[in-house]
Short mmCIF file of C-alpha atoms in Angstrom, two decimals:
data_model
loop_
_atom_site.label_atom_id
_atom_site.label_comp_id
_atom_site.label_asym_id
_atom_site.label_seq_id
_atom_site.Cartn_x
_atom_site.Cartn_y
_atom_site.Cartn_z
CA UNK U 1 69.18 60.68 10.76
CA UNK U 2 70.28 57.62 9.36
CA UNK U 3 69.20 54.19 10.67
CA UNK U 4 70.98 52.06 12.75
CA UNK U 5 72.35 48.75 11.63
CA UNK U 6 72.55 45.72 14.39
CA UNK U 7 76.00 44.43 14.59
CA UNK U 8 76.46 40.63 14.25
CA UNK U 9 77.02 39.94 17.90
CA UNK U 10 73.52 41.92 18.57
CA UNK U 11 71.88 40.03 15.21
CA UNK U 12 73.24 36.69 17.14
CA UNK U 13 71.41 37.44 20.20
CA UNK U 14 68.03 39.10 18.63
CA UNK U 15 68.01 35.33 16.69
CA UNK U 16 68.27 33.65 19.82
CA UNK U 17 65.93 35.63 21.48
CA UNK U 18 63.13 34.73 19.46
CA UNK U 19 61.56 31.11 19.88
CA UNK U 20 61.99 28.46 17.41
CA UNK U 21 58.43 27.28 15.76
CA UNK U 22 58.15 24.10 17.67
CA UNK U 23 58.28 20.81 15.22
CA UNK U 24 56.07 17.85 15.60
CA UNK U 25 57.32 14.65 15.44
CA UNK U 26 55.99 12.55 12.61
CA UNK U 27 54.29 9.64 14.48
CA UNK U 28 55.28 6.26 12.61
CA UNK U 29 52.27 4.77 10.83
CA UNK U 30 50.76 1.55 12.39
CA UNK U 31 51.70 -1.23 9.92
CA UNK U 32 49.14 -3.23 12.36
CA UNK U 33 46.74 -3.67 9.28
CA UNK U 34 49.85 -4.46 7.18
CA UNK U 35 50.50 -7.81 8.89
CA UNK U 36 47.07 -8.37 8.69
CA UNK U 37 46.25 -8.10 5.14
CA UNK U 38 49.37 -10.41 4.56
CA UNK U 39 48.21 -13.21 6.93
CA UNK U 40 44.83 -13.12 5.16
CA UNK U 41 46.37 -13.25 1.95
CA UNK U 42 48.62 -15.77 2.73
CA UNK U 43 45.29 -18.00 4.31
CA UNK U 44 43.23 -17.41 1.40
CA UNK U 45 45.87 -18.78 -0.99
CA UNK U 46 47.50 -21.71 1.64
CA UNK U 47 44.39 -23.27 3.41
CA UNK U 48 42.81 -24.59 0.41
CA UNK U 49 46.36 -26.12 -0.84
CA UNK U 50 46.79 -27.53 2.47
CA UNK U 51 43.57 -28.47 2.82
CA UNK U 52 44.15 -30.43 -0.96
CA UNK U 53 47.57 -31.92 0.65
CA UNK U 54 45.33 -33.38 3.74
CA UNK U 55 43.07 -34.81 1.49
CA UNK U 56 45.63 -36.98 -0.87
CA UNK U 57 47.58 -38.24 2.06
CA UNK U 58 45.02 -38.97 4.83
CA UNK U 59 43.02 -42.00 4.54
CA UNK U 60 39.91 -43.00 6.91
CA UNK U 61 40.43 -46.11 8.14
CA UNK U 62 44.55 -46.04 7.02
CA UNK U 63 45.85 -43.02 8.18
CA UNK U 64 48.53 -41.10 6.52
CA UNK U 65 49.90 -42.58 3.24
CA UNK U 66 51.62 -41.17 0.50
CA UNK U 67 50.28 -43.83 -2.19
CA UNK U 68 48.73 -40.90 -4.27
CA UNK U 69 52.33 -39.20 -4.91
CA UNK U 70 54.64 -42.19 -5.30
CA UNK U 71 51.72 -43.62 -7.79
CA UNK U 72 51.63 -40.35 -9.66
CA UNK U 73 54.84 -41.29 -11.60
CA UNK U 74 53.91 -44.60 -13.24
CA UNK U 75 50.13 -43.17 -14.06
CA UNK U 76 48.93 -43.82 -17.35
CA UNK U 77 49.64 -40.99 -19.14
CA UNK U 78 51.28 -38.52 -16.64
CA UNK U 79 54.74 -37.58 -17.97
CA UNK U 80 53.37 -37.52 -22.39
CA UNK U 81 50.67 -34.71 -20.77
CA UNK U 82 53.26 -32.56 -18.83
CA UNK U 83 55.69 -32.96 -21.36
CA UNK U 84 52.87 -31.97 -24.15
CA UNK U 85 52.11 -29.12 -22.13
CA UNK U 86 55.49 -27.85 -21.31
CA UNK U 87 56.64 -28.30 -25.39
CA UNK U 88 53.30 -26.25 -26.17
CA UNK U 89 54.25 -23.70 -23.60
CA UNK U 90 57.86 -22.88 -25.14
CA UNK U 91 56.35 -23.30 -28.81
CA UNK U 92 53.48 -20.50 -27.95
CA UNK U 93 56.50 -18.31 -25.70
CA UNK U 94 58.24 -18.21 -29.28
CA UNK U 95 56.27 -17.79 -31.17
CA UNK U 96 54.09 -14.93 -29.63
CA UNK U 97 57.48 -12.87 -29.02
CA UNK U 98 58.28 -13.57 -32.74
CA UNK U 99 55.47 -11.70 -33.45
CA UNK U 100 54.72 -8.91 -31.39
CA UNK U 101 58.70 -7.91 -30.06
CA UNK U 102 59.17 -6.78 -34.19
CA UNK U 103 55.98 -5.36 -34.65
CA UNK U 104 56.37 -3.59 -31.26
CA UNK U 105 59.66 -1.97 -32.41
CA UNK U 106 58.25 -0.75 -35.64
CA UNK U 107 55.22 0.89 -34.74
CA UNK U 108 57.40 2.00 -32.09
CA UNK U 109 60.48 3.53 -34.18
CA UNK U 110 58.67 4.01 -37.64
CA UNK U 111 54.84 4.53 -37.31
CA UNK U 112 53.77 5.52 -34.03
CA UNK U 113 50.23 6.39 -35.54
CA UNK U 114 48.86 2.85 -36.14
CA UNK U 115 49.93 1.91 -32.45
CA UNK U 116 46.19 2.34 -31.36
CA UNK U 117 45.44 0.04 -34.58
CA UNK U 118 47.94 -2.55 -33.76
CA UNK U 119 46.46 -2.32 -29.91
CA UNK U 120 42.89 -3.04 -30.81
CA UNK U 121 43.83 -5.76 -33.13
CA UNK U 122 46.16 -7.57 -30.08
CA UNK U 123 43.26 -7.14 -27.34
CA UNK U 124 40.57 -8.52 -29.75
CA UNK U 125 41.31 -12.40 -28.05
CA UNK U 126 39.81 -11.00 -24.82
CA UNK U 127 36.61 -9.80 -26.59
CA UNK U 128 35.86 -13.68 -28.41
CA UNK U 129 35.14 -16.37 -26.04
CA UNK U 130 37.75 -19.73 -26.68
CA UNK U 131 34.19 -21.40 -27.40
CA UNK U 132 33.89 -19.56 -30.75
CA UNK U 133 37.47 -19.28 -31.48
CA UNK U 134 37.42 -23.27 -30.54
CA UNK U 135 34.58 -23.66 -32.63
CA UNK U 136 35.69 -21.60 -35.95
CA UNK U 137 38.95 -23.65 -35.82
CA UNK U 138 37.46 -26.86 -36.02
CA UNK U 139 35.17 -25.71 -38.65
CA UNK U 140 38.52 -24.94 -40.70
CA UNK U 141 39.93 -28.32 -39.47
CA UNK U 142 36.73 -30.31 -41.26
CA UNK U 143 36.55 -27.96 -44.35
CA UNK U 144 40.42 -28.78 -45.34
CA UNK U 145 40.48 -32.63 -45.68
CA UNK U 146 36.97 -32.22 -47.51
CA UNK U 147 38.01 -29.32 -50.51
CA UNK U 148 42.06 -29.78 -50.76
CA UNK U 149 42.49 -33.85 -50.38
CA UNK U 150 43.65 -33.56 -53.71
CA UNK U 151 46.73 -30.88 -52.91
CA UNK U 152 49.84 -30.73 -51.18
CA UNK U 153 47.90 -28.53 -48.39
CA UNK U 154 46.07 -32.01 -47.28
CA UNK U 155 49.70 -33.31 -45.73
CA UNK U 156 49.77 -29.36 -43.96
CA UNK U 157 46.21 -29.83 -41.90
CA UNK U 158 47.61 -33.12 -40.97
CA UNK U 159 50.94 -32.06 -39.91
CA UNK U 160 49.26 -29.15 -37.50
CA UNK U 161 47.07 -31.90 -35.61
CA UNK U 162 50.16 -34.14 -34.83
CA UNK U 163 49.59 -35.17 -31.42
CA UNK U 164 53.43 -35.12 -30.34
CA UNK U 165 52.83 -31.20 -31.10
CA UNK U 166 50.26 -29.97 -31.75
CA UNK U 167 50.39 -26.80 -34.03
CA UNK U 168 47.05 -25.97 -33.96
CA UNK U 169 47.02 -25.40 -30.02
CA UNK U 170 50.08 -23.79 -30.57
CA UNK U 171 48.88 -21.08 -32.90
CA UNK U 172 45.28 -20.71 -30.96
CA UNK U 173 47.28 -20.18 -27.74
CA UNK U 174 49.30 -17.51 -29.35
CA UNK U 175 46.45 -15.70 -30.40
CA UNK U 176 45.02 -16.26 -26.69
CA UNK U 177 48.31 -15.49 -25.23
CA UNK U 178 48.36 -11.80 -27.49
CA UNK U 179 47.11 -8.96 -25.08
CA UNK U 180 49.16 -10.53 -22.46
CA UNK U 181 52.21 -10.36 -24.30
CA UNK U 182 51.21 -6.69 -25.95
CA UNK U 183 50.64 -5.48 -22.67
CA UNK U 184 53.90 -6.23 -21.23
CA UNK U 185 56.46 -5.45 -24.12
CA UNK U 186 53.88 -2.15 -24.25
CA UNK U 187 55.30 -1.13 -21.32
CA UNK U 188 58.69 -2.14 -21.19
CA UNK U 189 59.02 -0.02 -24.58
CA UNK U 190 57.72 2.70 -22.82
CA UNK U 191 60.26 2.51 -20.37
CA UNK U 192 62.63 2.57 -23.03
CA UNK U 193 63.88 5.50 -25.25
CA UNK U 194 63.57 3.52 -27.95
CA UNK U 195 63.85 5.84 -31.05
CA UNK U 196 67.53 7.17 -29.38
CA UNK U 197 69.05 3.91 -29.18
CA UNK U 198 68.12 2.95 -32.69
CA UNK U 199 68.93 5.66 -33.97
CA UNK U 200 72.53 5.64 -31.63
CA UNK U 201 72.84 1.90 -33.00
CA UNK U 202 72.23 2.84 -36.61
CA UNK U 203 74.63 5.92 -36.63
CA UNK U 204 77.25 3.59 -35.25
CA UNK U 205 76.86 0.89 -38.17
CA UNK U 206 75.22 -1.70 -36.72
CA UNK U 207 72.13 -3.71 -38.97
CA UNK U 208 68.87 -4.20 -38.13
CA UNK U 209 69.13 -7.50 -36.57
CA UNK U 210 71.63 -6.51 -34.24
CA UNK U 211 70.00 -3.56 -33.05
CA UNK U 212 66.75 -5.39 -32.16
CA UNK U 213 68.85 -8.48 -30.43
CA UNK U 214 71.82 -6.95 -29.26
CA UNK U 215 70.52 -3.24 -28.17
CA UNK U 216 66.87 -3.08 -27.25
CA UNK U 217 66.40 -6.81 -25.90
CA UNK U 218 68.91 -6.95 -22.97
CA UNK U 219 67.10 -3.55 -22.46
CA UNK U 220 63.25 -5.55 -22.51
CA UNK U 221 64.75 -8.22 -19.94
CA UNK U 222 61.97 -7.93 -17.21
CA UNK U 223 59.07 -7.00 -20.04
CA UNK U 224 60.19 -10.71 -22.04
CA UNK U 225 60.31 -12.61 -18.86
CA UNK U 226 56.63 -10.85 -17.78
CA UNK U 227 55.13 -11.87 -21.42
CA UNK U 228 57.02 -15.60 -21.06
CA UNK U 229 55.47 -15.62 -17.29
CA UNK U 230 51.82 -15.11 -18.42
CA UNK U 231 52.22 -17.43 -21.96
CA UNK U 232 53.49 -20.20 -19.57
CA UNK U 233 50.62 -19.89 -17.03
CA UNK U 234 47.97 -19.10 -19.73
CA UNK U 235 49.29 -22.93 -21.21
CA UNK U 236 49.48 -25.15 -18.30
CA UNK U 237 45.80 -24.03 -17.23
CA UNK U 238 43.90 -23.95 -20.44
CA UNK U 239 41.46 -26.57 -21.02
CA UNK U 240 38.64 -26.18 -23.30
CA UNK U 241 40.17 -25.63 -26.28
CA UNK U 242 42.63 -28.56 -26.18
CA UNK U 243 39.50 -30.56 -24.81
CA UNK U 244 37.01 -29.90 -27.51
CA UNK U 245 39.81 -30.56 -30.52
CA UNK U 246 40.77 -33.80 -28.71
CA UNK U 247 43.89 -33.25 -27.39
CA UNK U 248 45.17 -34.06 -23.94
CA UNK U 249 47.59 -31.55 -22.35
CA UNK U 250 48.05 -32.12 -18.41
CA UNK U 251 45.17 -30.09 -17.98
CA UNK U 252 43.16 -32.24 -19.56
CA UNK U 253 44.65 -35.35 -18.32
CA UNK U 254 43.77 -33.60 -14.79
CA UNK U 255 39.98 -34.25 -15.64
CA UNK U 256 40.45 -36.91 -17.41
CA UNK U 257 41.27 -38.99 -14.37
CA UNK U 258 39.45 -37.06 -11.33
CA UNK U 259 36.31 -39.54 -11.73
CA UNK U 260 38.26 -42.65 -11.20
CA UNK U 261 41.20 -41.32 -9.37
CA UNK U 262 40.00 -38.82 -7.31
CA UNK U 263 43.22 -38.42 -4.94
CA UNK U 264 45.57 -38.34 -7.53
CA UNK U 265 43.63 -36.06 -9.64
CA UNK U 266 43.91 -33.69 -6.62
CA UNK U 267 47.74 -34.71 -6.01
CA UNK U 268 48.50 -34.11 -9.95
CA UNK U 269 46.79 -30.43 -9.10
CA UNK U 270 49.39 -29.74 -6.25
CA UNK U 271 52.37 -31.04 -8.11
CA UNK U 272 51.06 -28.77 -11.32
CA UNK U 273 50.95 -25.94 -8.96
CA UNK U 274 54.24 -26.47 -7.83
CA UNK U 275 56.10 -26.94 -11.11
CA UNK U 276 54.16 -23.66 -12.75
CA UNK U 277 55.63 -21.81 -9.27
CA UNK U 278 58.63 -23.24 -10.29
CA UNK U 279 58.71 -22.52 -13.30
CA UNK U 280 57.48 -19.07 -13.11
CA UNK U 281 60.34 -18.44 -10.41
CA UNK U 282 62.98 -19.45 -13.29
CA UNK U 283 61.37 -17.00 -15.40
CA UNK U 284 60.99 -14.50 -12.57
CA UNK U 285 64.62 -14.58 -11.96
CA UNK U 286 65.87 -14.77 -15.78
CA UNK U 287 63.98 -11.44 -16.25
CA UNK U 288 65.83 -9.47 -12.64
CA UNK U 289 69.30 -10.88 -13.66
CA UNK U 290 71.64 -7.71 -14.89
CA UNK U 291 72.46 -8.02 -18.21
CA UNK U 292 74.96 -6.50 -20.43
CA UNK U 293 75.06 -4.98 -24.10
CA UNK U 294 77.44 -6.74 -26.13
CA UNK U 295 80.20 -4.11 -28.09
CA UNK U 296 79.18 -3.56 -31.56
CA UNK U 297 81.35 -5.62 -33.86
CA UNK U 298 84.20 -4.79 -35.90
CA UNK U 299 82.80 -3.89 -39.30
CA UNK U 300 80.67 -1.64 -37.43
CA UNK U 301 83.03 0.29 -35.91
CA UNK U 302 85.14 0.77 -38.87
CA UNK U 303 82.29 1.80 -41.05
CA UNK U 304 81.56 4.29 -38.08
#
């Protein structure tokens, strides 16, 4: 005998018959602790600030004044050190991308092999202390003058100790300034498919300058802005170095007048902090703003 098939009206009721597996509601996670973690993080950062603001502006016996910021202008020295520092910053920012955004691309597109080579040799700076890098530059810096006064290289070690601009903390802060700036191009190019667009750029005509500026940088936006972000802070804090070859960046101007000057000293720290946030905030923002690639030009498309 053969079996007996439900019809659809009897399938309908059989499925209604039979109880639905009862769901549990997802409770919503306490973000309690959330809050929490913010307010302490925002307290650990903004007490001691505001703690440092109380401090320049309240007097005993006076009160509140603001003699420490409207003094901080006309100080000895004030604007040559930020400007020093700033110029050093965009020098080192340039320099350092120079270097690593071709070599980057290279290993990248050509020799992917020597990337753990090229890796070692960009993290070495956080292995040697700025004391012995500090202290095998000025060794260089006394062993010039001494063996080449007689050559054209005695004008060059003069040159690099300028103190308008400094080249010499220009180049050490580049090599300082190297793992931070590997690390984040490393990454953006991993983001990337780099080897496709080159190879997309190059089939359409376009040189080897173009390509790297017009193809693959709008496309490293956020990873240029992340290596200009940590160059610029590395800068405006870095002391010994410039200290021990004699220089005086704001940093070092910062010490320099903390014994005599104690409230300014700690107003000068504020203000600092608030132009690198600044600063930083410009770069932030350069680095999240869209950007476009530009059409390849016209030879290139006819050669195509």
């Amino acid at each position: 005998m053969a079996a007996m098939t439900p019809t659809a009206p009897e399938a309908d009721l059989a499925r209604e018959a039979v109880p639905a597996s009862p769901v549990k509601a997802r409770r919503p996670r306490p973000r309690v602790w959330r809050g929490a973690v913010l307010v302490l993080a925002g307290a650990y950062f903004l007490l001691p600030l505001l703690a440092s603001f109380v401090f320049t502006v309240h007097v005993p016996g006076q009160g509140v004044t603001f003699e420490a910021y409207t003094e901080l202008l006309a100080a000895d020295g004030f604007t040559r050190s930020l400007l020093l520092s700033l110029g050093l910053a965009a020098a080192t920012i340039a320099l350092s991308l120079l270097l690593a955004v071709p070599a980057l691309v290279a290993v990248r597109v050509g020799s992917p092999r020597l990337r753990p080579v090229v890796e070692v040799m960009c993290m070495l700076p956080l292995v040697v202390p700025p004391i012995a890098l500090v202290t095998g530059i000025t060794t260089v810096l006394r062993w010039g003058p001494d063996h080449l006064s007689r050559t054209p290289l005695y004008q060059t070690f003069l040159a690099v100790q300028n103190e308008d601009l400094p080249i010499v903390l220009v180049l050490a802060y580049t090599v300082l300034a190297l793992p931070f700036v590997y690390r984040s191009l490393d990454a953006g190019l991993r983001a990337v498919d780099v080897p496709t667009l080159v190879e997309a750029a190059r089939s359409c005509g376009a040189s080897w300058p173009y390509v790297v500026l017009r193809v693959l940088l709008p496309n490293l936006r956020a990873s240029l802005a992340g290596a200009a972000f940590l160059t610029l802070a590395l800068v405006l804090g870095e002391f010994t170095i410039a200290s021990l070859l004699g220089f005086q960046p704001f940093a070092v101007w910062i010490v320099s007048i903390s014994g005599a000057q104690a409230r300014m000293s700690v107003a000068v720290s504020i203000l600092s902090l608030l132009i690198t946030w600044l600063l930083l905030l410009v770069l932030s923002r350069a680095g999240t703003t869209p950007s476009t690639v530009s059409p390849a030009p016209a030879t290139s498309r006819k050669e195509s």
